[in-house]
Amino acid sequence: MLAESLALSAALFAIGVIGVLTRRNAIILFMCIELMLNAVNLSLVALSKVYGASGEVFVLFVITVAAAEAAVGLAIVISIFRHRQSVNLDDINLLKG
Amino acid sequence: MNNEFFPLFFSFHFYLFAVIALVSAILFVTRKSPVAAALWLVNVMFCLAALYVMLDAQFIGAIQILVYAGAIMVVFLFVVMLLNLGKPEDVSDIRGNLPRVTAGFVGAALLAEVMVLARAKWSAQLTLPVASGEAMRNEPGGIIAPIAEVLLRDQLLAFELASILLLVAIVGAVTLGRKRS
């Protein structure tokens, strides 16, 4: 099942990348990043079945970082929405230069 | 999950969950409404939890449902509903043709890379040492003991740093979310 899991992981990661490139909504962008993290988690779990428990521990760390990222990122989205009344990334161009 | 006794049963359900996860991920990326997208992503996460259980990572499967599907996605749904972005017909946030073509190329390139890597012959130095996860699971202590051993002995510093990271994230979210008077 290792090869199938790695192939599914690659496909899910590619779908996440496509989502990041094609969507404008900041919240959906965050969710695409979560999808990519999940794809990586799947490959870590599949490899840990062969190479020992370290992979599962790294999955725990990835989930921790994802939770922290979601909390801070959504707080940033809410505070941007208060200023601009929009979460469209094309409206957020202050740092574009 | 032991696939020695019912190999057909096992592989049928493995492929079933894999296909549901893929279709849900595609639907997640293509939905206009953020609420629908979030719910399809929850579906992907449930399917991944099932796959984790089938790959002998029951603990990670439980954590996946509790933390990802239970906590993180609820926060996402909460923010989507709090912001009240209007009807999906009013706002289409999918970009034009050029980014779509670029995204298609990037996705094809990633898949091609994976195919090439899958067929490549690795030299002996690049292959990892096999610690045999199967043998580890037959030891007393079951599934959790090897994880706890690595987490609390080999990766103890990273474990403590993760707790500090969570604390900082909570403080940061509270500071950012507070209304300025």
PDB file of C-alpha atoms in Angstrom:
ATOM      1  CA  MET A   1       0.000   0.000   0.000  1.00  0.00           C
ATOM      2  CA  LEU A   2       3.063   2.273   0.211  1.00  0.00           C
ATOM      3  CA  ALA A   3       3.156   3.194  -3.478  1.00  0.00           C
ATOM      4  CA  GLU A   4      -0.593   3.877  -3.596  1.00  0.00           C
ATOM      5  CA  SER A   5      -0.414   6.081  -0.509  1.00  0.00           C
ATOM      6  CA  LEU A   6       2.492   8.079  -1.916  1.00  0.00           C
ATOM      7  CA  ALA A   7       0.671   8.521  -5.236  1.00  0.00           C
ATOM      8  CA  LEU A   8      -2.495   9.704  -3.444  1.00  0.00           C
ATOM      9  CA  SER A   9      -0.370  12.059  -1.352  1.00  0.00           C
ATOM     10  CA  ALA A  10       1.223  13.533  -4.482  1.00  0.00           C
ATOM     11  CA  ALA A  11      -2.173  13.976  -6.138  1.00  0.00           C
ATOM     12  CA  LEU A  12      -3.653  15.708  -3.070  1.00  0.00           C
ATOM     13  CA  PHE A  13      -0.602  17.999  -2.863  1.00  0.00           C
ATOM     14  CA  ALA A  14      -0.971  18.905  -6.545  1.00  0.00           C
ATOM     15  CA  ILE A  15      -4.662  19.701  -6.028  1.00  0.00           C
ATOM     16  CA  GLY A  16      -3.705  21.932  -3.095  1.00  0.00           C
ATOM     17  CA  VAL A  17      -1.128  23.781  -5.206  1.00  0.00           C
ATOM     18  CA  ILE A  18      -3.685  24.275  -7.988  1.00  0.00           C
ATOM     19  CA  GLY A  19      -6.109  25.679  -5.423  1.00  0.00           C
ATOM     20  CA  VAL A  20      -3.543  28.153  -4.102  1.00  0.00           C
ATOM     21  CA  LEU A  21      -2.777  29.338  -7.636  1.00  0.00           C
ATOM     22  CA  THR A  22      -6.360  29.693  -8.842  1.00  0.00           C
ATOM     23  CA  ARG A  23      -8.366  31.046  -5.899  1.00  0.00           C
ATOM     24  CA  ARG A  24      -8.586  34.613  -4.607  1.00  0.00           C
ATOM     25  CA  ASN A  25     -10.403  34.050  -1.314  1.00  0.00           C
ATOM     26  CA  ALA A  26      -7.888  34.187   1.558  1.00  0.00           C
ATOM     27  CA  ILE A  27      -9.779  31.635   3.671  1.00  0.00           C
ATOM     28  CA  ILE A  28      -9.904  29.096   0.843  1.00  0.00           C
ATOM     29  CA  LEU A  29      -6.177  29.683   0.325  1.00  0.00           C
ATOM     30  CA  PHE A  30      -5.592  28.739   3.958  1.00  0.00           C
ATOM     31  CA  MET A  31      -7.675  25.608   3.484  1.00  0.00           C
ATOM     32  CA  CYS A  32      -5.603  24.672   0.409  1.00  0.00           C
ATOM     33  CA  ILE A  33      -2.476  24.947   2.560  1.00  0.00           C
ATOM     34  CA  GLU A  34      -4.147  22.627   5.084  1.00  0.00           C
ATOM     35  CA  LEU A  35      -4.824  20.181   2.245  1.00  0.00           C
ATOM     36  CA  MET A  36      -1.134  20.246   1.271  1.00  0.00           C
ATOM     37  CA  LEU A  37      -0.114  19.637   4.898  1.00  0.00           C
ATOM     38  CA  ASN A  38      -2.509  16.691   5.004  1.00  0.00           C
ATOM     39  CA  ALA A  39      -0.972  15.259   1.843  1.00  0.00           C
ATOM     40  CA  VAL A  40       2.471  15.434   3.416  1.00  0.00           C
ATOM     41  CA  ASN A  41       1.098  13.799   6.574  1.00  0.00           C
ATOM     42  CA  LEU A  42      -0.223  10.897   4.513  1.00  0.00           C
ATOM     43  CA  SER A  43       3.182  10.265   2.970  1.00  0.00           C
ATOM     44  CA  LEU A  44       4.832  10.495   6.412  1.00  0.00           C
ATOM     45  CA  VAL A  45       2.407   7.939   7.867  1.00  0.00           C
ATOM     46  CA  ALA A  46       2.860   5.605   4.895  1.00  0.00           C
ATOM     47  CA  LEU A  47       6.651   5.789   5.174  1.00  0.00           C
ATOM     48  CA  SER A  48       6.561   5.339   8.953  1.00  0.00           C
ATOM     49  CA  LYS A  49       4.931   1.940   8.392  1.00  0.00           C
ATOM     50  CA  VAL A  50       8.199   0.886   6.759  1.00  0.00           C
ATOM     51  CA  TYR A  51      10.827   2.957   8.567  1.00  0.00           C
ATOM     52  CA  GLY A  52       9.652   3.154  12.196  1.00  0.00           C
ATOM     53  CA  ALA A  53       7.676   5.527  14.402  1.00  0.00           C
ATOM     54  CA  SER A  54       9.560   8.786  13.693  1.00  0.00           C
ATOM     55  CA  GLY A  55       7.250   9.597  10.797  1.00  0.00           C
ATOM     56  CA  GLU A  56       4.162   9.498  13.014  1.00  0.00           C
ATOM     57  CA  VAL A  57       5.860  11.834  15.508  1.00  0.00           C
ATOM     58  CA  PHE A  58       6.583  14.290  12.697  1.00  0.00           C
ATOM     59  CA  VAL A  59       2.911  14.094  11.744  1.00  0.00           C
ATOM     60  CA  LEU A  60       2.077  15.230  15.274  1.00  0.00           C
ATOM     61  CA  PHE A  61       4.423  18.199  14.877  1.00  0.00           C
ATOM     62  CA  VAL A  62       2.910  19.064  11.494  1.00  0.00           C
ATOM     63  CA  ILE A  63      -0.589  19.022  13.024  1.00  0.00           C
ATOM     64  CA  THR A  64       0.614  21.311  15.852  1.00  0.00           C
ATOM     65  CA  VAL A  65       2.111  23.799  13.426  1.00  0.00           C
ATOM     66  CA  ALA A  66      -1.033  23.654  11.271  1.00  0.00           C
ATOM     67  CA  ALA A  67      -3.212  24.445  14.283  1.00  0.00           C
ATOM     68  CA  ALA A  68      -1.012  27.409  15.217  1.00  0.00           C
ATOM     69  CA  GLU A  69      -1.005  28.616  11.615  1.00  0.00           C
ATOM     70  CA  ALA A  70      -4.787  28.374  11.353  1.00  0.00           C
ATOM     71  CA  ALA A  71      -5.295  30.342  14.583  1.00  0.00           C
ATOM     72  CA  VAL A  72      -2.939  33.199  13.666  1.00  0.00           C
ATOM     73  CA  GLY A  73      -3.863  33.227   9.974  1.00  0.00           C
ATOM     74  CA  LEU A  74      -7.601  33.434  10.624  1.00  0.00           C
ATOM     75  CA  ALA A  75      -7.041  36.209  13.177  1.00  0.00           C
ATOM     76  CA  ILE A  76      -5.119  38.102  10.487  1.00  0.00           C
ATOM     77  CA  VAL A  77      -7.940  37.477   7.989  1.00  0.00           C
ATOM     78  CA  ILE A  78     -10.517  38.824  10.451  1.00  0.00           C
ATOM     79  CA  SER A  79      -8.469  41.932  11.149  1.00  0.00           C
ATOM     80  CA  ILE A  80      -7.949  42.533   7.398  1.00  0.00           C
ATOM     81  CA  PHE A  81     -11.695  42.117   6.860  1.00  0.00           C
ATOM     82  CA  ARG A  82     -12.354  44.806   9.490  1.00  0.00           C
ATOM     83  CA  HIS A  83     -10.208  47.271   7.551  1.00  0.00           C
ATOM     84  CA  ARG A  84     -11.140  46.417   3.951  1.00  0.00           C
ATOM     85  CA  GLN A  85     -14.553  44.690   4.177  1.00  0.00           C
ATOM     86  CA  SER A  86     -13.155  41.972   1.896  1.00  0.00           C
ATOM     87  CA  VAL A  87     -11.000  38.872   2.033  1.00  0.00           C
ATOM     88  CA  ASN A  88     -10.187  39.031  -1.674  1.00  0.00           C
ATOM     89  CA  LEU A  89      -6.429  38.824  -2.040  1.00  0.00           C
ATOM     90  CA  ASP A  90      -6.430  41.223  -5.007  1.00  0.00           C
ATOM     91  CA  ASP A  91      -7.665  43.990  -2.679  1.00  0.00           C
ATOM     92  CA  ILE A  92      -4.805  43.433  -0.263  1.00  0.00           C
ATOM     93  CA  ASN A  93      -1.931  45.059  -2.124  1.00  0.00           C
ATOM     94  CA  LEU A  94      -0.286  47.366   0.429  1.00  0.00           C
ATOM     95  CA  LEU A  95       2.950  45.351   0.430  1.00  0.00           C
ATOM     96  CA  LYS A  96       3.056  44.978  -3.350  1.00  0.00           C
ATOM     97  CA  GLY A  97       5.488  47.901  -3.812  1.00  0.00           C
TER      98      GLY A  97
ATOM     99  CA  MET B   1      -5.154  -3.106  10.362  1.00  0.00           C
ATOM    100  CA  ASN B   2      -4.168  -6.588   9.358  1.00  0.00           C
ATOM    101  CA  ASN B   3      -4.510  -7.223   5.660  1.00  0.00           C
ATOM    102  CA  GLU B   4      -3.287 -10.815   5.735  1.00  0.00           C
ATOM    103  CA  PHE B   5      -6.694 -12.392   6.313  1.00  0.00           C
ATOM    104  CA  PHE B   6      -8.910 -10.322   4.020  1.00  0.00           C
ATOM    105  CA  PRO B   7      -6.600  -8.876   1.360  1.00  0.00           C
ATOM    106  CA  LEU B   8      -9.417  -8.152  -1.129  1.00  0.00           C
ATOM    107  CA  PHE B   9     -11.577  -6.531   1.565  1.00  0.00           C
ATOM    108  CA  PHE B  10      -8.624  -4.424   2.688  1.00  0.00           C
ATOM    109  CA  SER B  11      -7.570  -3.230  -0.749  1.00  0.00           C
ATOM    110  CA  PHE B  12     -11.167  -2.524  -1.807  1.00  0.00           C
ATOM    111  CA  HIS B  13     -11.679  -0.209   1.140  1.00  0.00           C
ATOM    112  CA  PHE B  14      -8.246   1.353   0.749  1.00  0.00           C
ATOM    113  CA  TYR B  15      -8.969   2.286  -2.868  1.00  0.00           C
ATOM    114  CA  LEU B  16     -12.531   3.345  -1.976  1.00  0.00           C
ATOM    115  CA  PHE B  17     -11.321   5.842   0.627  1.00  0.00           C
ATOM    116  CA  ALA B  18      -8.515   7.006  -1.676  1.00  0.00           C
ATOM    117  CA  VAL B  19     -10.971   7.714  -4.506  1.00  0.00           C
ATOM    118  CA  ILE B  20     -13.415   9.504  -2.172  1.00  0.00           C
ATOM    119  CA  ALA B  21     -10.550  11.628  -0.837  1.00  0.00           C
ATOM    120  CA  LEU B  22      -9.417  12.570  -4.345  1.00  0.00           C
ATOM    121  CA  VAL B  23     -12.913  13.437  -5.585  1.00  0.00           C
ATOM    122  CA  SER B  24     -13.637  15.444  -2.432  1.00  0.00           C
ATOM    123  CA  ALA B  25     -10.360  17.337  -2.833  1.00  0.00           C
ATOM    124  CA  ILE B  26     -11.237  18.240  -6.443  1.00  0.00           C
ATOM    125  CA  LEU B  27     -14.723  19.341  -5.385  1.00  0.00           C
ATOM    126  CA  PHE B  28     -13.164  21.355  -2.531  1.00  0.00           C
ATOM    127  CA  VAL B  29     -10.956  23.311  -4.925  1.00  0.00           C
ATOM    128  CA  THR B  30     -13.732  23.981  -7.436  1.00  0.00           C
ATOM    129  CA  ARG B  31     -16.609  25.050  -5.128  1.00  0.00           C
ATOM    130  CA  LYS B  32     -17.476  28.749  -5.197  1.00  0.00           C
ATOM    131  CA  SER B  33     -19.013  28.904  -1.744  1.00  0.00           C
ATOM    132  CA  PRO B  34     -16.418  28.844   1.076  1.00  0.00           C
ATOM    133  CA  VAL B  35     -18.808  26.884   3.333  1.00  0.00           C
ATOM    134  CA  ALA B  36     -19.225  24.113   0.745  1.00  0.00           C
ATOM    135  CA  ALA B  37     -15.450  24.071   0.198  1.00  0.00           C
ATOM    136  CA  ALA B  38     -14.823  23.712   3.941  1.00  0.00           C
ATOM    137  CA  LEU B  39     -17.290  20.831   4.218  1.00  0.00           C
ATOM    138  CA  TRP B  40     -15.649  18.975   1.297  1.00  0.00           C
ATOM    139  CA  LEU B  41     -12.292  19.486   3.013  1.00  0.00           C
ATOM    140  CA  VAL B  42     -13.740  17.910   6.172  1.00  0.00           C
ATOM    141  CA  ASN B  43     -14.692  14.927   4.003  1.00  0.00           C
ATOM    142  CA  VAL B  44     -11.101  14.668   2.723  1.00  0.00           C
ATOM    143  CA  MET B  45      -9.841  14.692   6.296  1.00  0.00           C
ATOM    144  CA  PHE B  46     -12.207  11.919   7.412  1.00  0.00           C
ATOM    145  CA  CYS B  47     -11.076   9.765   4.470  1.00  0.00           C
ATOM    146  CA  LEU B  48      -7.434  10.432   5.342  1.00  0.00           C
ATOM    147  CA  ALA B  49      -8.139   9.391   8.952  1.00  0.00           C
ATOM    148  CA  ALA B  50      -9.561   6.102   7.645  1.00  0.00           C
ATOM    149  CA  LEU B  51      -6.442   5.612   5.512  1.00  0.00           C
ATOM    150  CA  TYR B  52      -4.213   6.303   8.539  1.00  0.00           C
ATOM    151  CA  VAL B  53      -6.012   3.569  10.477  1.00  0.00           C
ATOM    152  CA  MET B  54      -5.524   1.179   7.560  1.00  0.00           C
ATOM    153  CA  LEU B  55      -1.820   2.086   7.488  1.00  0.00           C
ATOM    154  CA  ASP B  56      -1.450   0.989  11.147  1.00  0.00           C
ATOM    155  CA  ALA B  57      -1.364   4.530  12.539  1.00  0.00           C
ATOM    156  CA  GLN B  58      -4.502   4.398  14.696  1.00  0.00           C
ATOM    157  CA  PHE B  59      -3.270   7.124  17.048  1.00  0.00           C
ATOM    158  CA  ILE B  60      -2.658   9.551  14.201  1.00  0.00           C
ATOM    159  CA  GLY B  61      -6.093   8.685  12.804  1.00  0.00           C
ATOM    160  CA  ALA B  62      -7.762   9.613  16.089  1.00  0.00           C
ATOM    161  CA  ILE B  63      -5.737  12.835  16.320  1.00  0.00           C
ATOM    162  CA  GLN B  64      -6.658  13.648  12.714  1.00  0.00           C
ATOM    163  CA  ILE B  65     -10.371  13.471  13.497  1.00  0.00           C
ATOM    164  CA  LEU B  66     -10.107  15.258  16.856  1.00  0.00           C
ATOM    165  CA  VAL B  67      -7.773  18.083  15.842  1.00  0.00           C
ATOM    166  CA  TYR B  68      -8.200  18.546  12.087  1.00  0.00           C
ATOM    167  CA  ALA B  69     -11.808  17.635  11.407  1.00  0.00           C
ATOM    168  CA  GLY B  70     -12.961  18.626  14.898  1.00  0.00           C
ATOM    169  CA  ALA B  71     -11.047  21.745  15.831  1.00  0.00           C
ATOM    170  CA  ILE B  72      -9.310  23.373  12.883  1.00  0.00           C
ATOM    171  CA  MET B  73     -12.190  23.026  10.427  1.00  0.00           C
ATOM    172  CA  VAL B  74     -14.664  24.317  13.004  1.00  0.00           C
ATOM    173  CA  VAL B  75     -12.512  27.434  13.322  1.00  0.00           C
ATOM    174  CA  PHE B  76     -12.498  27.812   9.537  1.00  0.00           C
ATOM    175  CA  LEU B  77     -16.275  27.418   9.317  1.00  0.00           C
ATOM    176  CA  PHE B  78     -16.705  29.845  12.207  1.00  0.00           C
ATOM    177  CA  VAL B  79     -14.618  32.513  10.452  1.00  0.00           C
ATOM    178  CA  VAL B  80     -16.421  31.976   7.127  1.00  0.00           C
ATOM    179  CA  MET B  81     -19.790  32.420   8.789  1.00  0.00           C
ATOM    180  CA  LEU B  82     -18.593  35.333  10.958  1.00  0.00           C
ATOM    181  CA  LEU B  83     -17.385  37.298   7.945  1.00  0.00           C
ATOM    182  CA  ASN B  84     -20.614  36.658   5.987  1.00  0.00           C
ATOM    183  CA  LEU B  85     -19.115  37.059   2.537  1.00  0.00           C
ATOM    184  CA  GLY B  86     -22.402  37.139   0.683  1.00  0.00           C
ATOM    185  CA  LYS B  87     -23.954  34.713  -1.757  1.00  0.00           C
ATOM    186  CA  PRO B  88     -21.575  32.614  -3.841  1.00  0.00           C
ATOM    187  CA  GLU B  89     -23.207  33.859  -7.062  1.00  0.00           C
ATOM    188  CA  ASP B  90     -22.181  37.425  -6.266  1.00  0.00           C
ATOM    189  CA  VAL B  91     -18.526  36.768  -5.690  1.00  0.00           C
ATOM    190  CA  SER B  92     -16.637  34.361  -7.916  1.00  0.00           C
ATOM    191  CA  ASP B  93     -13.123  34.224  -6.592  1.00  0.00           C
ATOM    192  CA  ILE B  94     -11.702  31.841  -9.183  1.00  0.00           C
ATOM    193  CA  ARG B  95      -9.001  33.554 -11.204  1.00  0.00           C
ATOM    194  CA  GLY B  96      -8.869  33.988 -14.977  1.00  0.00           C
ATOM    195  CA  ASN B  97      -7.394  31.793 -17.692  1.00  0.00           C
ATOM    196  CA  LEU B  98      -3.669  32.509 -17.283  1.00  0.00           C
ATOM    197  CA  PRO B  99      -3.459  31.430 -13.621  1.00  0.00           C
ATOM    198  CA  ARG B 100      -5.555  28.367 -14.463  1.00  0.00           C
ATOM    199  CA  VAL B 101      -3.143  27.322 -17.213  1.00  0.00           C
ATOM    200  CA  THR B 102      -0.191  27.999 -14.907  1.00  0.00           C
ATOM    201  CA  ALA B 103      -1.807  25.920 -12.179  1.00  0.00           C
ATOM    202  CA  GLY B 104      -2.423  23.098 -14.631  1.00  0.00           C
ATOM    203  CA  PHE B 105       1.237  23.153 -15.694  1.00  0.00           C
ATOM    204  CA  VAL B 106       2.439  23.184 -12.073  1.00  0.00           C
ATOM    205  CA  GLY B 107       0.174  20.278 -11.180  1.00  0.00           C
ATOM    206  CA  ALA B 108       1.311  18.291 -14.246  1.00  0.00           C
ATOM    207  CA  ALA B 109       4.954  19.050 -13.421  1.00  0.00           C
ATOM    208  CA  LEU B 110       4.521  17.858  -9.824  1.00  0.00           C
ATOM    209  CA  LEU B 111       2.863  14.643 -10.974  1.00  0.00           C
ATOM    210  CA  ALA B 112       5.545  14.062 -13.631  1.00  0.00           C
ATOM    211  CA  GLU B 113       8.218  14.590 -10.984  1.00  0.00           C
ATOM    212  CA  VAL B 114       6.598  11.980  -8.777  1.00  0.00           C
ATOM    213  CA  MET B 115       6.382   9.515 -11.666  1.00  0.00           C
ATOM    214  CA  VAL B 116      10.086  10.030 -12.484  1.00  0.00           C
ATOM    215  CA  LEU B 117      11.066   9.646  -8.821  1.00  0.00           C
ATOM    216  CA  ALA B 118       8.974   6.483  -8.526  1.00  0.00           C
ATOM    217  CA  ARG B 119      10.829   4.884 -11.432  1.00  0.00           C
ATOM    218  CA  ALA B 120      14.300   6.103 -10.441  1.00  0.00           C
ATOM    219  CA  LYS B 121      16.927   3.698  -9.173  1.00  0.00           C
ATOM    220  CA  TRP B 122      18.335   4.903  -5.846  1.00  0.00           C
ATOM    221  CA  SER B 123      21.950   4.388  -4.884  1.00  0.00           C
ATOM    222  CA  ALA B 124      22.577   2.532  -1.632  1.00  0.00           C
ATOM    223  CA  GLN B 125      23.613   5.672   0.303  1.00  0.00           C
ATOM    224  CA  LEU B 126      20.272   7.369  -0.326  1.00  0.00           C
ATOM    225  CA  THR B 127      18.062   4.615   1.035  1.00  0.00           C
ATOM    226  CA  LEU B 128      17.085   4.992   4.678  1.00  0.00           C
ATOM    227  CA  PRO B 129      18.022   2.373   7.264  1.00  0.00           C
ATOM    228  CA  VAL B 130      15.076   0.049   7.779  1.00  0.00           C
ATOM    229  CA  ALA B 131      13.989   0.014  11.421  1.00  0.00           C
ATOM    230  CA  SER B 132      11.098  -2.311  10.567  1.00  0.00           C
ATOM    231  CA  GLY B 133       7.927  -0.719  11.823  1.00  0.00           C
ATOM    232  CA  GLU B 134       6.199  -4.101  11.818  1.00  0.00           C
ATOM    233  CA  ALA B 135       8.596  -5.613  14.357  1.00  0.00           C
ATOM    234  CA  MET B 136       8.276  -2.535  16.546  1.00  0.00           C
ATOM    235  CA  ARG B 137       4.504  -2.916  16.734  1.00  0.00           C
ATOM    236  CA  ASN B 138       4.732  -6.450  18.056  1.00  0.00           C
ATOM    237  CA  GLU B 139       6.603  -5.297  21.158  1.00  0.00           C
ATOM    238  CA  PRO B 140       4.726  -4.900  24.471  1.00  0.00           C
ATOM    239  CA  GLY B 141       3.235  -1.431  24.746  1.00  0.00           C
ATOM    240  CA  GLY B 142       1.299  -1.648  21.509  1.00  0.00           C
ATOM    241  CA  ILE B 143       0.904   1.221  19.071  1.00  0.00           C
ATOM    242  CA  ILE B 144       1.452   4.186  21.375  1.00  0.00           C
ATOM    243  CA  ALA B 145       4.722   3.079  23.027  1.00  0.00           C
ATOM    244  CA  PRO B 146       7.016   3.566  20.000  1.00  0.00           C
ATOM    245  CA  ILE B 147       5.468   6.984  19.289  1.00  0.00           C
ATOM    246  CA  ALA B 148       5.849   8.067  22.911  1.00  0.00           C
ATOM    247  CA  GLU B 149       9.419   6.824  22.974  1.00  0.00           C
ATOM    248  CA  VAL B 150      10.422   8.899  19.966  1.00  0.00           C
ATOM    249  CA  LEU B 151       8.320  11.909  21.008  1.00  0.00           C
ATOM    250  CA  LEU B 152       9.427  12.172  24.634  1.00  0.00           C
ATOM    251  CA  ARG B 153      13.025  10.979  24.316  1.00  0.00           C
ATOM    252  CA  ASP B 154      14.518  11.605  20.877  1.00  0.00           C
ATOM    253  CA  GLN B 155      12.415  14.662  20.000  1.00  0.00           C
ATOM    254  CA  LEU B 156      11.927  16.120  23.477  1.00  0.00           C
ATOM    255  CA  LEU B 157      13.283  19.566  22.579  1.00  0.00           C
ATOM    256  CA  ALA B 158      10.990  19.786  19.544  1.00  0.00           C
ATOM    257  CA  PHE B 159       8.061  18.666  21.732  1.00  0.00           C
ATOM    258  CA  GLU B 160       8.691  21.473  24.236  1.00  0.00           C
ATOM    259  CA  LEU B 161       9.208  23.999  21.429  1.00  0.00           C
ATOM    260  CA  ALA B 162       5.849  22.927  19.954  1.00  0.00           C
ATOM    261  CA  SER B 163       4.118  23.767  23.244  1.00  0.00           C
ATOM    262  CA  ILE B 164       5.760  27.215  23.269  1.00  0.00           C
ATOM    263  CA  LEU B 165       4.700  27.668  19.624  1.00  0.00           C
ATOM    264  CA  LEU B 166       1.082  26.912  20.527  1.00  0.00           C
ATOM    265  CA  LEU B 167       1.198  29.393  23.430  1.00  0.00           C
ATOM    266  CA  VAL B 168       2.642  32.120  21.202  1.00  0.00           C
ATOM    267  CA  ALA B 169       0.007  31.383  18.544  1.00  0.00           C
ATOM    268  CA  ILE B 170      -2.806  31.717  21.102  1.00  0.00           C
ATOM    269  CA  VAL B 171      -1.416  35.017  22.406  1.00  0.00           C
ATOM    270  CA  GLY B 172      -0.929  36.257  18.837  1.00  0.00           C
ATOM    271  CA  ALA B 173      -4.462  35.317  17.792  1.00  0.00           C
ATOM    272  CA  VAL B 174      -5.944  37.078  20.845  1.00  0.00           C
ATOM    273  CA  THR B 175      -3.868  40.201  20.191  1.00  0.00           C
ATOM    274  CA  LEU B 176      -4.752  40.306  16.495  1.00  0.00           C
ATOM    275  CA  GLY B 177      -8.418  39.565  17.024  1.00  0.00           C
ATOM    276  CA  ARG B 178      -8.977  42.203  19.692  1.00  0.00           C
ATOM    277  CA  LYS B 179     -10.828  45.317  18.622  1.00  0.00           C
ATOM    278  CA  ARG B 180      -8.746  48.453  18.874  1.00  0.00           C
ATOM    279  CA  SER B 181     -10.569  51.036  20.943  1.00  0.00           C
TER     280      SER B 181
END
